[in-house]
Amino acid sequence: MNEIIARAINSIDYLLEKDTLKHVIHGHTLMDIRDLFIKLNSTENEWTELFCRQLDRVMSNNKKLLEDYWINLYDDIIYALKGPNGETSMGENWNNFLKKITNEKKRMQREIQFQHKFGKRKIFKDLVNEKAKLVNEYLHNCIYVYSKVQIDDLIENINDFVLENCQLNEISVKEQLQRIDIKIDCSKHLLADIEDHFSTTIELCRTANRDSNTFFPSIESELSGFGESKTIETLLEYDRWIVILGDPRSGKSTLLRWILCIFAEAICNNDEQVNLNENHYVPNRFPILIRLTEFSTWLYENQSKTLYDYINNLSNDKENLFGEFIDHGHALILLDGLDEIDDIHRRGQIVDRIKEFINEFIFTPEFCSAFDDVIRNSQNKIYYEIGSPKITGGNQLIVTTRKVGYQFHPILGSFIHHYLLLLLERKQSRIFMKKWMQQVEKSILEILSKHGFELNEEKMKYLSNRRLNAIECIFKKHSTSLTFNPLLLCFICKNIFQLNKNFNPKSRIEIYDFIVQSILNSWPNQELHISKDILIKFLIHTSTYLHTNSSSNLIDAFDLKRLCQMVLKQHGNLSINHENLCEYTEKILEILQSKMNIISELGLEVFSFQHSLFQDYFVTQSLLGNSSIESLAKRIVTFTSKSRFRKSLLLTLGWISWKWAFKDYNQFCNLLVNADKSSTIPLGILLFFEGFKDLRRLPMKSVIFNALNHLLNCSINIIVDKYFLWNFLKLPENLIQEWMELHLKDELNLRKFCQSLLKSIQLKIVQFPNKLKSILPKIYQQLNKYRNQNSTNEFLIDQTFRRIILIRNAHEYIVSNEFSSYFSSNHICISTIHPLILSVICLVCGGLNFILENQDLRINFSSKQIFRQSSIIPSIVEYLTNSEESHWVKMTSLINYYENILEKTSKTDTSNEIIDIFMALICLKGLSIEMFYRKYSEYSGLSLAAIRLQQNWFYLKQTWISHKDGRHLINDHSLLLDLQQIVNFFYPKSIEFEKQRLKFSVICVSALNKFDINYSLFLLTPSYFVPARQNPQSTNKNQNSTEMIGKISLKSFSFIPKHLQNLYYSLLNDSNSKLNLLSRVLFRLQSLIHLENLDENDPNYYLLLSRLRSQFQNYHMENYLIIRLIENKHGREQEKQEQRANTLFEQISIDEPIDVNKLIEIERQRLSDANNITDNERKDLKLLVTSIILARLFQGEYRFENFS
């Protein structure tokens, strides 16, 4: 116990050293827990011993325990210290503690019982050595029997096969070629974790189907909401108690046999561990495979016996071979086929025996059981105290069963995990089929070579390549839509092997048809005197019935037989009585199950198609029927709204494109896309495009373009946004090009196309698949052909690609831009580019965007976002490469260069080159230079440049707004901080130039206003106050720039209404000193008035007023702020107390009581002093200020009296 507590204290010390404890839960800290552990070390009672046992296991099975685990142990340690004789408590923590203690007591009792019965646990290697002869005999027999599967009747005509591929005529290998064995490989087979949803599903099933006597297959609930998929190797590593559910012939038994063989082979090879696959290793365990149907039969004759007795009985009880491995925790128990016990009551008895066996023998090395309680902490977290099977020791168990009927007698326990065996997906199926072909071909070659046949290697290689090509064709186009079980894959492989021609399917329906027709060819119509056509009619009726009447795709035996008898009566032309009819029905169902494997019994006399492809195929045949083209098109559109028919409808389109004459096929497609013009949702068109992958050939271009135009002009925008571009990209590139050339000439189509392109990418409907990557440059080039038609087109296309270019890596797909690559190749840093030059680049070529950094939205320039070519680029490149001259000289030369071009140009020239030059000059010379506009007022290009500037600004603002709307955590402060950096950079250089500083202030505030950001509101935020006191150096710097007392600054202009900012800017720049003084006074008064509009409930408002106080003191306006401070202070004592820790607040707050009457007396004295001023203008100005302040003080006094 001392050692366990020492480990716990060391873990806590490690957390304390890392200084990770920043919070407290329920008032307890890690130091408190540490002290309790020290106390626990000197206390001994039953509960402390059990508590430490459980803690030891948790620490051993979890690499890292965080603070919350230790802090949640606080109550547990208190309870343990009190002991079983201490005070009882109440609540969830107390109940959880009792569960822990109860669990641990059971585990300790199990350990004591084991030690009493067996003493010390034997290690695996010793057990194997003790019974080496029996072990080797058993394991080699397992490998011989279970490691391979047999393929019968692979070669239909042995004589022809041998004669075609060999040089000798001697035939002596028929039997070996008739039965070929291939090795089982179930590695990386995927299973879906259904544990989180299993209890709910079981309850739903029990609610709908309470017992087997009232079981209705059509309402059987499907297992849904699967968790993550895991490989079988992962299950063997991490789960000790496993139940695998699956459909008939899904490979459950094959999977167990593969597991049996890999464990048996590892033991026979004297391997230390079992190498499951790559980096998956587990300890050796002795594999024991049990057929539960055989156990059920044995139990019927030995009703007092147990599963343990039966397993020992298999080893003939001579050496107790199996029993010893189980007793000492080194066995892997594989229980196969629980569902094959048909009698439900009997199955329940078997499940009870399995549970008893689990409870008695399947433990972890620490004697934890599958039925122990799961203990969660207050955060509902589970810390693992159950050791994984990766640790040596402890038995492991896997049970397999079908899904249907399992809910009546499930094997449930806290740590028993349920998985669903999944169908093989594209990659797995492809590997499976290739391995199948390779093993079969290798086996045939070995058989023939062994008997001295000289093989025709060229012929064999040709046949092998043909088969592999067929496999590639199956999965090439339909990679995501085809899933198979191993049985069906074996059947497909066998039929491909037997083909004497190439199999090159171009559509999914061809694959389905190949499979179905291959199976139907085995129908013994001569034996039953029932034609294949009648069988097909029965399968069509059954599939249609399931599609329309059974959401679970299940049908009971009674309904299935009734359907079969109905078809036989209607189409069989059989003059037979009811008894013979029933006999025929039984034979048909038996053949469909056992020989053809089209229909399977799932248990409880419940049937379904063995694979969904059979049901979908025969529903497709039902939809096709014998209808006319017009009626079939209408029927297809009618069924489009029924989701269960979706796959069959797509198969139907594939069938028509494959089997019909082109003229009929084209007519059908035309009717399909035009069938629902009156409908709001173009269902026929959506189905047509969805089925593109299933079409063997396309209809005429006119039909496709018509469907595309209808979709583009759909009245429901969300349909256009979601489906147009997605379906547009399904077309071959030559059709895409042709459609754009023909139909984007229309401005309405162009606008809708651009909107759809942008929306689809923004909504991540299309995330740059390979097709879009290759087609985007062509779209870009095609749209550029229409941009010069008018300004509307230009703006639309420009904005579309400006936004697309912002998407990650989009610039790589749109256009190869030499200017963009120039930045990276010459290692040009953006910070070295003059802001005016950078503005030219951004406006003319692009490159400006917004980036998110730690929830701050910042303006950013990236050369990779440049998307537009321009004739002015060479001159910009020349500017950037010139490192000898100053910026001023280079910029003057650049302006002269552009102006010289304009002088040689016609005034009516509106080419892109001229517009770009005007935009560059506006950036370089400034928006407010009147002489520039007068000089070029008659140039048509100037007005177009102004329009393009507006468009650029619109784009920039809309991008900012869309980013803000999309992320609610983003605020305006990031943009303000960026602006503040610019201000801090320019202000120190222009302090002596008041005019430039004023102009810059107006520009900054105006820019923020364009983003709908009020800088004065920023002054209410903590970020305005805190940074100033965090860094004394930065405080001084700020005071030299934006905090210049008595001077007009960016902050000052933010208090002026937008419509008055330019007026004050002009007045403050006036050389008349008297007018300038008047302007400054009025400017301050206007600022005071604006302060009244700010949110005084904001706790920072008090700080702002205090901070502004010194600035207005030079103009004798401080009392206006003081009265606002007094008004704001009343009723806000709580907020003030909360901010006492803020030293800045303490420095600037007004703690001394202020008498409003004294303030009034001061202003009255100032009013009297003003009357003595001889200069009338200064006198009037002083009287104006004092009168306004005095009036505001009287107003404040009145408000204060009423408040009191």
PDB file of C-alpha atoms in Angstrom, residues 247-250 488 516 519-520 535 538-540 542-543 553-557 560-561 587-603 605-616:
ATOM      1  CA  ASP A 247     -25.708 -10.750 -41.967  1.00  0.00           C
ATOM      2  CA  PRO A 248     -25.766 -14.340 -43.253  1.00  0.00           C
ATOM      3  CA  ARG A 249     -22.686 -15.224 -45.308  1.00  0.00           C
ATOM      4  CA  SER A 250     -21.011 -11.951 -44.350  1.00  0.00           C
ATOM      5  CA  LEU A 488     -20.326 -12.677 -53.274  1.00  0.00           C
ATOM      6  CA  VAL A 516     -27.336 -11.873 -61.446  1.00  0.00           C
ATOM      7  CA  ILE A 519     -26.375 -16.922 -60.752  1.00  0.00           C
ATOM      8  CA  LEU A 520     -29.557 -17.384 -62.753  1.00  0.00           C
ATOM      9  CA  LEU A 535     -38.205 -17.285 -61.255  1.00  0.00           C
ATOM     10  CA  PHE A 538     -41.023 -14.078 -58.444  1.00  0.00           C
ATOM     11  CA  LEU A 539     -37.829 -12.205 -57.553  1.00  0.00           C
ATOM     12  CA  ILE A 540     -39.242  -8.994 -59.082  1.00  0.00           C
ATOM     13  CA  THR A 542     -40.444 -10.022 -53.858  1.00  0.00           C
ATOM     14  CA  SER A 543     -38.054  -7.070 -54.314  1.00  0.00           C
ATOM     15  CA  ASN A 553     -35.966  -5.145 -46.124  1.00  0.00           C
ATOM     16  CA  LEU A 554     -37.063  -8.257 -44.232  1.00  0.00           C
ATOM     17  CA  ILE A 555     -39.950 -10.601 -45.012  1.00  0.00           C
ATOM     18  CA  ASP A 556     -41.264 -13.554 -43.003  1.00  0.00           C
ATOM     19  CA  ALA A 557     -41.578 -17.038 -44.433  1.00  0.00           C
ATOM     20  CA  LEU A 560     -42.475 -14.994 -49.010  1.00  0.00           C
ATOM     21  CA  LYS A 561     -44.153 -18.322 -49.710  1.00  0.00           C
ATOM     22  CA  LYS A 587     -37.954 -26.398 -53.360  1.00  0.00           C
ATOM     23  CA  ILE A 588     -37.634 -22.985 -54.993  1.00  0.00           C
ATOM     24  CA  LEU A 589     -36.751 -21.309 -51.698  1.00  0.00           C
ATOM     25  CA  GLU A 590     -34.288 -24.053 -50.824  1.00  0.00           C
ATOM     26  CA  ILE A 591     -32.467 -23.662 -54.150  1.00  0.00           C
ATOM     27  CA  LEU A 592     -32.449 -19.832 -53.866  1.00  0.00           C
ATOM     28  CA  GLN A 593     -30.799 -20.161 -50.455  1.00  0.00           C
ATOM     29  CA  SER A 594     -28.427 -23.095 -50.649  1.00  0.00           C
ATOM     30  CA  LYS A 595     -27.364 -23.238 -54.300  1.00  0.00           C
ATOM     31  CA  MET A 596     -27.932 -19.771 -55.751  1.00  0.00           C
ATOM     32  CA  ASN A 597     -27.442 -17.652 -52.621  1.00  0.00           C
ATOM     33  CA  ILE A 598     -29.855 -14.969 -53.775  1.00  0.00           C
ATOM     34  CA  ILE A 599     -32.150 -15.144 -50.735  1.00  0.00           C
ATOM     35  CA  SER A 600     -31.041 -15.917 -47.170  1.00  0.00           C
ATOM     36  CA  GLU A 601     -32.851 -16.865 -44.002  1.00  0.00           C
ATOM     37  CA  LEU A 602     -31.688 -14.569 -41.221  1.00  0.00           C
ATOM     38  CA  GLY A 603     -33.249 -16.625 -38.451  1.00  0.00           C
ATOM     39  CA  GLU A 605     -38.030 -17.736 -40.368  1.00  0.00           C
ATOM     40  CA  VAL A 606     -37.154 -14.253 -41.560  1.00  0.00           C
ATOM     41  CA  PHE A 607     -35.746 -13.781 -45.047  1.00  0.00           C
ATOM     42  CA  SER A 608     -34.017 -11.095 -47.085  1.00  0.00           C
ATOM     43  CA  PHE A 609     -31.984 -10.853 -50.246  1.00  0.00           C
ATOM     44  CA  GLN A 610     -28.467 -12.081 -49.614  1.00  0.00           C
ATOM     45  CA  HIS A 611     -27.109  -8.736 -50.846  1.00  0.00           C
ATOM     46  CA  SER A 612     -28.893  -5.452 -51.505  1.00  0.00           C
ATOM     47  CA  LEU A 613     -27.728  -5.455 -55.119  1.00  0.00           C
ATOM     48  CA  PHE A 614     -30.153  -8.323 -55.874  1.00  0.00           C
ATOM     49  CA  GLN A 615     -33.091  -6.365 -54.493  1.00  0.00           C
ATOM     50  CA  ASP A 616     -32.078  -3.180 -56.331  1.00  0.00           C
TER      51      ASP A 616
END
